[in-house]
Amino acid sequence: MLRPLLPLAALAAVGGCAYPYTPPALSPVTQPAPPATNAPYTVPASAPAVQEARAPVTILVSIDGFRPDYLQRGVTPNLSRLAADGVSADMRPSFPSKTFPNHWTLVTGVRPDRHGIVANSFIDPARPDQTFTMDSDDPFWWNAAEPIWVTAEKAGISTATMFWPGANVAWGGTLGSGAHPVVEGGTRPSDWQQFNQAVTGHQRVSAVIDWLRRPAATRPQLVTLYFDTVDSAGHSYGPADARTTQAVADVDARIGELVQGLAGLNQSANLVIVADHGMAGTSSTRVIALDRILPPADARVFETGPYASFYPAPGRDAAVRAALLTRHAHMTCWAKANIPARFHYGANVRIPPYLCLANDGPGGAWAIEKTAPTKPREGGNHGYDNEAADMRALFIANGPAFQHGKRIGDFDNVDVAPLLRDLLRLPAGVGLDGDDRPFRGVLRR
Ligand SMILES: [Zn+2]
């Protein structure tokens, strides 16, 4: 089901980066210009002369780091209208409340402990000389759980991904050996793009609309779309900052463009708009300095921030255990086998032997760092307890499959992939951690 990405003539650099992507040329059905204000888009009084009856398409949108309460800031006319006309909820991320683990959970219905993307960076005992990073596309790291676009492609449903973590992986394939190894086998979306932050939100939306302009035979039926700017602003300035609110407003305008573009094509769509996690405010006044707890030579500190993970140095396990597994003022530490069951985390071989989780609650979120900060800093982060209120993630569903004006209770993000299967009329998944129960009362049958 693989199609060539783009003809060579279309290859162009975007924003100075060598990246095989160019904004799609405008066809006679012209794209709307980005809005000058945040006024909601209105559907044109008369649709263009495209009167072909189109089956609804499923569009999964991720707005990275979008906390549900951002909808209360008065800058999201488009998202707020989709929520009011559709179904909305505060969604609970999986632990750890990080980007890659949760994006993979959203499209697999499996928790990080089982799907294997256990953090944004980790190692595997089977590959001791390698480290997974957010650039890793060797199927070895990803193959434990099948993403929805692979399930769909296998069922003959065409898919297209305008960015999503893991969407560039030839899922199920095997990386060969040698100086220039290539992946053999595997399945990717019919259309996909290598992630590049320089591709603007407007370009991303235009690419999606251009895919949907195709004739039915080559038009995708499942599309993903990803926005990173709300998360970036949240990290840099903190969730309460006006610049984060501006990023929220900007992405809302892109959602307006998407809705307008769909209306222009007379294309009905089931939109499932999610975030991977929320955002907590952080400060250099709330830092736990590890060098005051554990001599640096005693352990390799693999990750720091909202949580820290540790590989003890040879012969130092008892010392690490003694230093960590005691009471600390603003964090809790566990050996991986003793992480509380509600986190569903600790069985995977890719999780380091010890984990410390910083507090996130009244009084603010703490951060675990190797040393005390030397300069004052305010910002934001995520990765905390997935039950924490400020780790909650956006969920909005709107389209012909959904009832109007429904608010549903908090649910775990493992239930999103089963919902997508329903929308695509795929059979219920086998061995998933989630199911479609949260949505059964709000789907139109
Ligand atoms: Zn994220």
Coordinates of C-alpha atoms and ligand atoms in Angstrom, one line a residue:
M1 CA 0.0 0.0 0.0
L2 CA 3.0 2.3 -0.2
R3 CA 2.9 5.1 -2.6
P4 CA 5.8 7.3 -3.5
L5 CA 5.9 10.3 -1.1
L6 CA 6.1 13.1 -3.6
P7 CA 7.5 13.5 -7.1
L8 CA 11.0 14.8 -7.1
A9 CA 9.9 18.0 -8.7
A10 CA 7.9 18.7 -5.6
L11 CA 10.8 18.4 -3.2
A12 CA 11.6 21.7 -1.6
A13 CA 13.2 23.0 1.5
V14 CA 10.9 24.5 4.1
G15 CA 12.3 27.0 6.5
G16 CA 15.8 26.3 5.6
C17 CA 15.6 22.6 6.4
A18 CA 16.2 19.9 3.9
Y19 CA 12.9 18.2 4.0
P20 CA 10.9 16.6 1.2
Y21 CA 7.8 18.6 1.6
T22 CA 6.2 21.5 -0.3
P23 CA 2.9 23.1 0.4
P24 CA 0.4 21.6 -2.0
A25 CA -0.4 23.8 -5.1
L26 CA -3.8 25.3 -4.9
S27 CA -6.4 23.7 -7.1
P28 CA -9.5 25.6 -8.4
V29 CA -11.1 24.9 -5.0
T30 CA -9.1 27.5 -3.3
Q31 CA -7.9 27.4 0.3
P32 CA -9.2 30.0 2.7
A33 CA -6.5 32.5 3.9
P34 CA -5.6 32.1 7.6
P35 CA -8.0 34.2 9.7
A36 CA -6.9 37.6 10.8
T37 CA -8.8 37.2 14.0
N38 CA -10.1 34.3 16.1
A39 CA -13.7 34.6 14.8
P40 CA -15.1 31.2 14.1
Y41 CA -15.2 30.2 10.5
T42 CA -18.7 30.1 9.0
V43 CA -19.7 27.6 6.4
P44 CA -20.2 29.3 3.0
A45 CA -23.8 29.7 2.0
S46 CA -23.3 27.7 -1.2
A47 CA -20.8 24.9 -1.4
P48 CA -18.6 24.6 -4.5
A49 CA -19.8 22.6 -7.5
V50 CA -18.5 19.4 -6.0
Q51 CA -21.6 17.5 -5.3
E52 CA -20.2 14.0 -5.2
A53 CA -21.7 12.1 -2.2
R54 CA -18.7 11.6 0.0
A55 CA -18.4 9.0 2.8
P56 CA -17.3 10.5 6.1
V57 CA -13.6 10.5 6.7
T58 CA -12.1 10.0 10.2
I59 CA -9.6 12.7 11.2
L60 CA -7.5 12.2 14.3
V61 CA -6.0 15.5 15.5
S62 CA -3.4 15.8 18.2
I63 CA -2.7 19.2 19.8
D64 CA 0.4 18.4 21.9
G65 CA 0.2 19.5 25.5
F66 CA -3.3 21.0 25.2
R67 CA -4.9 21.0 28.6
P68 CA -8.7 20.9 28.6
D69 CA -9.1 24.1 30.6
Y70 CA -7.4 26.0 27.8
L71 CA -10.9 26.0 26.3
Q72 CA -11.9 28.4 29.1
R73 CA -9.6 31.2 28.0
G74 CA -11.9 32.8 25.5
V75 CA -9.6 32.3 22.5
T76 CA -10.9 29.0 21.1
P77 CA -14.1 29.7 19.1
N78 CA -13.6 26.8 16.8
L79 CA -12.6 24.1 19.3
S80 CA -15.3 25.3 21.7
R81 CA -17.9 25.1 19.0
L82 CA -16.9 21.6 18.1
A83 CA -17.0 20.6 21.7
A84 CA -20.4 22.2 22.3
D85 CA -21.8 20.6 19.1
G86 CA -20.2 17.2 19.8
V87 CA -18.7 15.2 22.6
S88 CA -16.0 16.4 25.0
A89 CA -14.2 15.1 28.1
D90 CA -11.1 15.6 30.2
M91 CA -9.0 12.6 29.2
R92 CA -6.5 10.8 31.4
P93 CA -3.1 10.2 29.8
S94 CA -1.1 7.0 30.4
F95 CA 2.0 7.1 32.6
P96 CA 4.5 8.5 32.0
S97 CA 2.6 11.6 30.8
K98 CA 5.1 12.1 28.0
T99 CA 4.7 12.7 24.3
F100 CA 5.9 9.5 22.6
P101 CA 4.4 7.0 25.0
N102 CA 1.0 8.7 24.9
H103 CA 0.9 9.2 21.1
W104 CA 1.6 5.5 20.7
T105 CA -1.1 4.6 23.2
L106 CA -3.6 6.8 21.4
V107 CA -3.2 4.9 18.2
T108 CA -2.7 1.4 19.6
G109 CA -5.1 1.2 22.6
V110 CA -2.2 -0.3 24.6
R111 CA -0.4 1.2 27.6
P112 CA 3.3 2.1 27.4
D113 CA 4.4 -0.8 29.7
R114 CA 3.1 -3.2 27.0
H115 CA 3.6 -1.2 23.7
G116 CA 7.2 -0.6 24.6
I117 CA 7.5 3.1 23.9
V118 CA 8.1 3.5 27.7
A119 CA 9.5 7.1 27.5
N120 CA 10.8 9.6 25.0
S121 CA 14.2 8.1 25.5
F122 CA 15.2 4.6 26.8
I123 CA 17.4 1.6 26.1
D124 CA 16.7 -2.1 25.6
P125 CA 18.8 -5.0 26.9
A126 CA 18.6 -6.6 23.5
R127 CA 20.4 -3.5 22.0
P128 CA 22.8 -2.4 24.7
D129 CA 24.7 -0.1 22.3
Q130 CA 21.7 1.8 21.2
T131 CA 19.3 4.4 22.7
F132 CA 15.8 5.1 21.5
T133 CA 15.2 8.8 20.8
M134 CA 12.3 10.7 19.2
D135 CA 14.2 10.2 15.9
S136 CA 14.3 6.4 16.1
D137 CA 12.4 4.7 13.2
D138 CA 13.8 1.2 13.4
P139 CA 10.7 -1.0 13.7
F140 CA 12.5 -2.9 16.5
W141 CA 11.4 -0.2 19.0
W142 CA 7.8 0.0 17.8
N143 CA 6.7 -3.5 16.8
A144 CA 5.1 -4.6 20.1
A145 CA 1.7 -3.0 19.4
E146 CA 0.0 -2.3 16.0
P147 CA -1.1 1.3 15.2
I148 CA -4.5 1.9 13.9
W149 CA -3.2 3.0 10.4
V150 CA -1.6 -0.4 10.0
T151 CA -4.8 -2.2 11.0
A152 CA -6.7 0.0 8.6
E153 CA -4.3 -0.5 5.7
K154 CA -4.4 -4.3 6.2
A155 CA -8.2 -4.1 6.0
G156 CA -8.0 -2.1 2.7
I157 CA -8.7 1.3 4.3
S158 CA -6.4 4.0 2.9
T159 CA -4.6 6.2 5.5
A160 CA -2.6 9.3 5.5
T161 CA -0.6 10.9 8.4
M162 CA 0.3 14.6 8.5
F163 CA 2.7 13.8 11.3
W164 CA 2.2 11.5 14.2
P165 CA 5.0 9.9 16.4
G166 CA 5.8 6.5 14.8
A167 CA 3.9 7.2 11.5
N168 CA 7.3 7.1 9.7
V169 CA 8.0 3.6 10.9
A170 CA 7.6 0.6 8.5
W171 CA 5.7 -1.1 11.2
G172 CA 6.3 -4.9 11.4
G173 CA 9.4 -4.6 9.3
T174 CA 13.0 -5.5 10.1
L175 CA 16.0 -3.3 9.7
G176 CA 18.8 -5.1 7.8
S177 CA 22.4 -5.0 8.6
G178 CA 25.5 -3.5 6.9
A179 CA 26.8 0.0 6.3
H180 CA 23.5 1.3 4.9
P181 CA 20.8 -0.9 6.3
V182 CA 17.3 -0.7 4.9
V183 CA 14.0 -1.8 6.4
E184 CA 12.6 -5.0 4.9
G185 CA 8.8 -5.5 4.9
G186 CA 6.5 -3.6 7.2
T187 CA 3.5 -1.3 6.6
R188 CA 3.3 2.5 6.7
P189 CA 0.4 4.8 6.0
S190 CA -0.3 5.1 2.3
D191 CA 0.8 8.7 2.6
W192 CA 3.0 10.1 5.4
Q193 CA 5.4 12.9 6.1
Q194 CA 8.7 12.9 7.9
F195 CA 8.2 15.1 10.9
N196 CA 9.6 18.6 10.5
Q197 CA 8.8 21.4 13.0
A198 CA 9.3 24.0 10.3
V199 CA 6.2 22.9 8.4
T200 CA 3.6 25.5 9.6
G201 CA 0.2 24.6 11.0
H202 CA -1.4 26.2 7.9
Q203 CA 0.7 24.0 5.6
R204 CA -0.2 20.9 7.6
V205 CA -3.9 21.6 7.3
S206 CA -3.5 22.4 3.6
A207 CA -1.8 19.0 3.1
V208 CA -4.8 17.2 4.7
I209 CA -7.3 19.1 2.6
D210 CA -5.3 18.3 -0.5
W211 CA -5.4 14.6 0.3
L212 CA -9.1 14.8 0.7
R213 CA -9.5 16.5 -2.6
R214 CA -8.5 13.3 -4.4
P215 CA -10.9 11.1 -6.2
A216 CA -12.5 8.4 -4.0
A217 CA -10.2 5.7 -5.2
T218 CA -7.1 7.3 -3.7
R219 CA -8.6 9.5 -1.0
P220 CA -7.6 8.5 2.5
Q221 CA -10.3 7.4 4.9
L222 CA -8.3 7.9 8.1
V223 CA -6.1 10.9 8.5
T224 CA -3.9 12.1 11.3
L225 CA -2.8 15.7 11.9
Y226 CA -0.4 16.9 14.6
F227 CA 0.3 20.4 16.1
D228 CA 3.3 20.9 18.4
T229 CA 3.3 24.6 19.2
V230 CA 1.0 24.7 22.3
D231 CA 3.3 22.2 24.0
S232 CA 6.4 24.2 23.0
A233 CA 5.0 27.4 24.4
G234 CA 3.9 25.6 27.5
H235 CA 7.4 24.3 28.1
S236 CA 9.1 27.7 27.4
Y237 CA 6.7 30.0 29.2
G238 CA 4.5 27.9 31.5
P239 CA 0.8 27.1 31.0
A240 CA -0.4 30.3 32.5
D241 CA 1.6 32.7 30.3
A242 CA -0.1 34.9 27.7
R243 CA 2.2 33.5 25.0
T244 CA 0.9 30.0 25.7
T245 CA -2.6 31.4 25.3
Q246 CA -1.6 32.9 22.0
A247 CA -0.3 29.5 20.8
V248 CA -3.7 28.0 21.8
A249 CA -5.5 30.7 19.8
D250 CA -3.2 30.1 16.8
V251 CA -3.9 26.3 16.7
D252 CA -7.6 27.0 17.2
A253 CA -7.5 29.1 14.0
R254 CA -5.9 26.2 12.2
I255 CA -8.8 24.0 13.4
G256 CA -11.1 26.6 11.9
E257 CA -9.2 26.3 8.6
L258 CA -9.6 22.5 8.7
V259 CA -13.4 22.8 9.3
Q260 CA -13.7 25.4 6.5
G261 CA -11.6 23.2 4.1
L262 CA -13.8 20.2 4.7
A263 CA -16.9 22.3 4.2
G264 CA -15.5 23.6 0.9
L265 CA -15.1 20.0 -0.3
N266 CA -18.5 19.0 1.0
Q267 CA -16.6 16.4 3.0
S268 CA -18.2 15.2 6.2
A269 CA -15.8 14.1 8.8
N270 CA -15.6 12.5 12.2
L271 CA -13.1 14.6 14.0
V272 CA -11.4 13.2 17.1
I273 CA -9.3 16.0 18.6
V274 CA -7.0 14.9 21.4
A275 CA -3.9 15.9 23.4
D276 CA -1.2 13.5 24.6
H277 CA -1.0 15.1 28.1
G278 CA -1.4 18.4 29.9
M279 CA 1.1 20.9 31.3
A280 CA 2.3 21.9 34.8
G281 CA 4.0 25.1 35.7
T282 CA 7.6 24.6 36.9
S283 CA 10.0 26.8 38.7
S284 CA 13.7 26.8 39.7
T285 CA 12.4 27.3 43.3
R286 CA 10.9 23.8 43.2
V287 CA 13.8 21.5 42.3
I288 CA 15.0 18.3 44.0
A289 CA 18.8 18.1 43.5
L290 CA 19.9 14.5 43.1
D291 CA 23.5 15.1 44.0
R292 CA 22.4 15.8 47.5
I293 CA 20.7 12.4 47.8
L294 CA 22.8 10.1 45.8
P295 CA 26.6 10.3 44.9
P296 CA 26.6 10.8 41.1
A297 CA 29.0 7.9 40.6
D298 CA 26.5 5.4 42.1
A299 CA 24.1 5.4 39.3
R300 CA 23.5 6.4 35.7
V301 CA 20.6 8.9 35.9
F302 CA 18.8 8.2 32.6
E303 CA 16.0 10.7 32.7
T304 CA 15.4 13.8 34.8
G305 CA 12.5 16.3 35.2
P306 CA 9.0 15.3 36.4
Y307 CA 10.5 11.9 37.1
A308 CA 14.0 10.5 37.2
S309 CA 15.1 6.9 36.4
F310 CA 18.3 5.2 37.4
Y311 CA 20.6 2.4 36.4
P312 CA 22.8 1.6 39.4
A313 CA 26.6 1.4 38.8
P314 CA 28.1 -2.1 39.1
G315 CA 28.1 -3.1 42.7
R316 CA 26.2 0.0 43.8
D317 CA 22.6 -1.4 43.8
A318 CA 22.4 -1.6 47.6
A319 CA 23.7 2.0 48.0
V320 CA 21.2 3.3 45.4
R321 CA 18.4 1.4 47.0
A322 CA 19.2 2.8 50.4
A323 CA 19.5 6.4 49.1
L324 CA 16.3 6.3 47.0
L325 CA 13.9 4.0 48.8
T326 CA 13.3 6.3 51.8
R327 CA 11.1 9.2 52.5
H328 CA 11.8 12.4 50.4
A329 CA 10.1 15.8 50.8
H330 CA 8.8 16.3 47.3
M331 CA 9.1 13.0 45.5
T332 CA 8.4 9.3 45.8
C333 CA 10.8 6.5 44.6
W334 CA 10.3 2.9 43.8
A335 CA 12.1 -0.1 42.6
K336 CA 10.4 -0.8 39.2
A337 CA 8.7 -4.0 40.5
N338 CA 7.0 -1.9 43.3
I339 CA 5.6 1.0 41.3
P340 CA 1.9 1.2 42.3
A341 CA -0.4 -0.8 40.1
R342 CA -2.5 2.2 39.1
F343 CA 0.4 3.4 37.0
H344 CA 0.5 0.2 34.9
Y345 CA 4.2 0.7 34.6
G346 CA 7.2 -1.3 35.6
A347 CA 7.1 -4.7 33.8
N348 CA 8.8 -3.7 30.6
V349 CA 12.5 -4.6 30.2
R350 CA 13.0 -1.1 28.8
I351 CA 12.1 0.6 32.1
P352 CA 15.2 1.3 34.3
P353 CA 15.4 -0.4 37.7
Y354 CA 14.5 2.6 39.8
L355 CA 12.0 5.5 39.3
C356 CA 11.4 8.6 41.3
L357 CA 8.3 10.7 40.7
A358 CA 8.2 14.4 41.7
N359 CA 5.1 15.8 43.3
D360 CA 2.6 17.7 41.2
G361 CA -0.3 19.2 43.2
P362 CA -1.2 22.1 45.4
G363 CA 1.8 24.3 45.8
G364 CA 3.1 23.5 42.3
A365 CA 4.9 20.8 40.4
W366 CA 8.5 19.9 41.5
A367 CA 11.3 18.8 39.2
I368 CA 14.1 16.3 39.8
E369 CA 17.5 17.5 38.4
K370 CA 21.0 16.2 38.8
T371 CA 22.1 19.5 40.5
A372 CA 20.5 22.5 42.0
P373 CA 19.6 25.3 39.4
T374 CA 22.1 28.1 39.2
K375 CA 19.7 30.6 37.5
P376 CA 16.0 31.4 38.1
R377 CA 13.7 29.9 35.6
E378 CA 9.9 29.5 35.2
G379 CA 8.4 27.2 32.6
G380 CA 6.3 24.1 32.2
N381 CA 6.6 20.4 32.0
H382 CA 4.7 17.1 31.9
G383 CA 5.5 13.5 32.7
Y384 CA 3.9 13.7 36.2
D385 CA 1.4 11.3 37.8
N386 CA -1.2 10.7 35.1
E387 CA -3.9 11.3 37.8
A388 CA -2.8 14.9 38.4
A389 CA -5.4 17.4 37.3
D390 CA -2.9 19.5 35.2
M391 CA -1.9 16.4 33.3
R392 CA -5.4 15.9 31.9
A393 CA -5.6 16.1 28.1
L394 CA -8.1 17.5 25.6
F395 CA -10.7 15.3 24.0
I396 CA -13.3 16.5 21.5
A397 CA -15.2 14.4 19.1
N398 CA -17.5 15.9 16.5
G399 CA -19.1 14.5 13.3
P400 CA -22.0 12.4 12.0
A401 CA -21.1 9.5 14.2
F402 CA -21.4 11.5 17.4
Q403 CA -24.4 13.0 19.3
H404 CA -24.5 16.7 20.0
G405 CA -23.7 18.5 23.2
K406 CA -22.5 15.5 25.3
R407 CA -20.0 15.7 28.1
I408 CA -18.7 12.4 29.2
G409 CA -16.7 11.5 32.4
D410 CA -13.0 11.2 32.6
F411 CA -11.6 8.2 30.8
D412 CA -8.2 6.7 30.0
N413 CA -6.6 7.4 26.6
V414 CA -6.3 3.7 25.9
D415 CA -10.0 4.0 24.9
V416 CA -9.3 6.2 21.9
A417 CA -8.0 3.5 19.5
P418 CA -11.1 1.3 20.1
L419 CA -13.2 4.4 19.3
L420 CA -11.3 4.9 16.0
R421 CA -11.9 1.2 15.2
D422 CA -15.6 1.8 15.6
L423 CA -15.5 4.8 13.3
L424 CA -13.6 2.8 10.7
R425 CA -16.0 -0.2 11.1
L426 CA -13.0 -2.4 12.1
P427 CA -13.7 -5.3 14.5
A428 CA -12.9 -4.7 18.1
G429 CA -9.2 -5.1 18.8
V430 CA -7.9 -8.2 20.6
G431 CA -5.6 -7.8 23.6
L432 CA -6.0 -4.1 23.9
D433 CA -5.9 -2.3 27.3
G434 CA -8.9 -0.1 26.4
D435 CA -12.3 -0.4 24.9
D436 CA -15.1 1.8 23.5
R437 CA -17.3 1.8 26.6
P438 CA -16.9 5.5 27.4
F439 CA -18.4 6.4 24.0
R440 CA -21.2 3.8 23.7
G441 CA -23.8 6.3 25.0
V442 CA -22.8 9.1 22.7
L443 CA -22.3 7.4 19.4
R444 CA -25.1 7.5 16.8
R445 CA -25.9 4.0 15.7
Ligands
ZN1 ZN 3.6 16.0 24.2

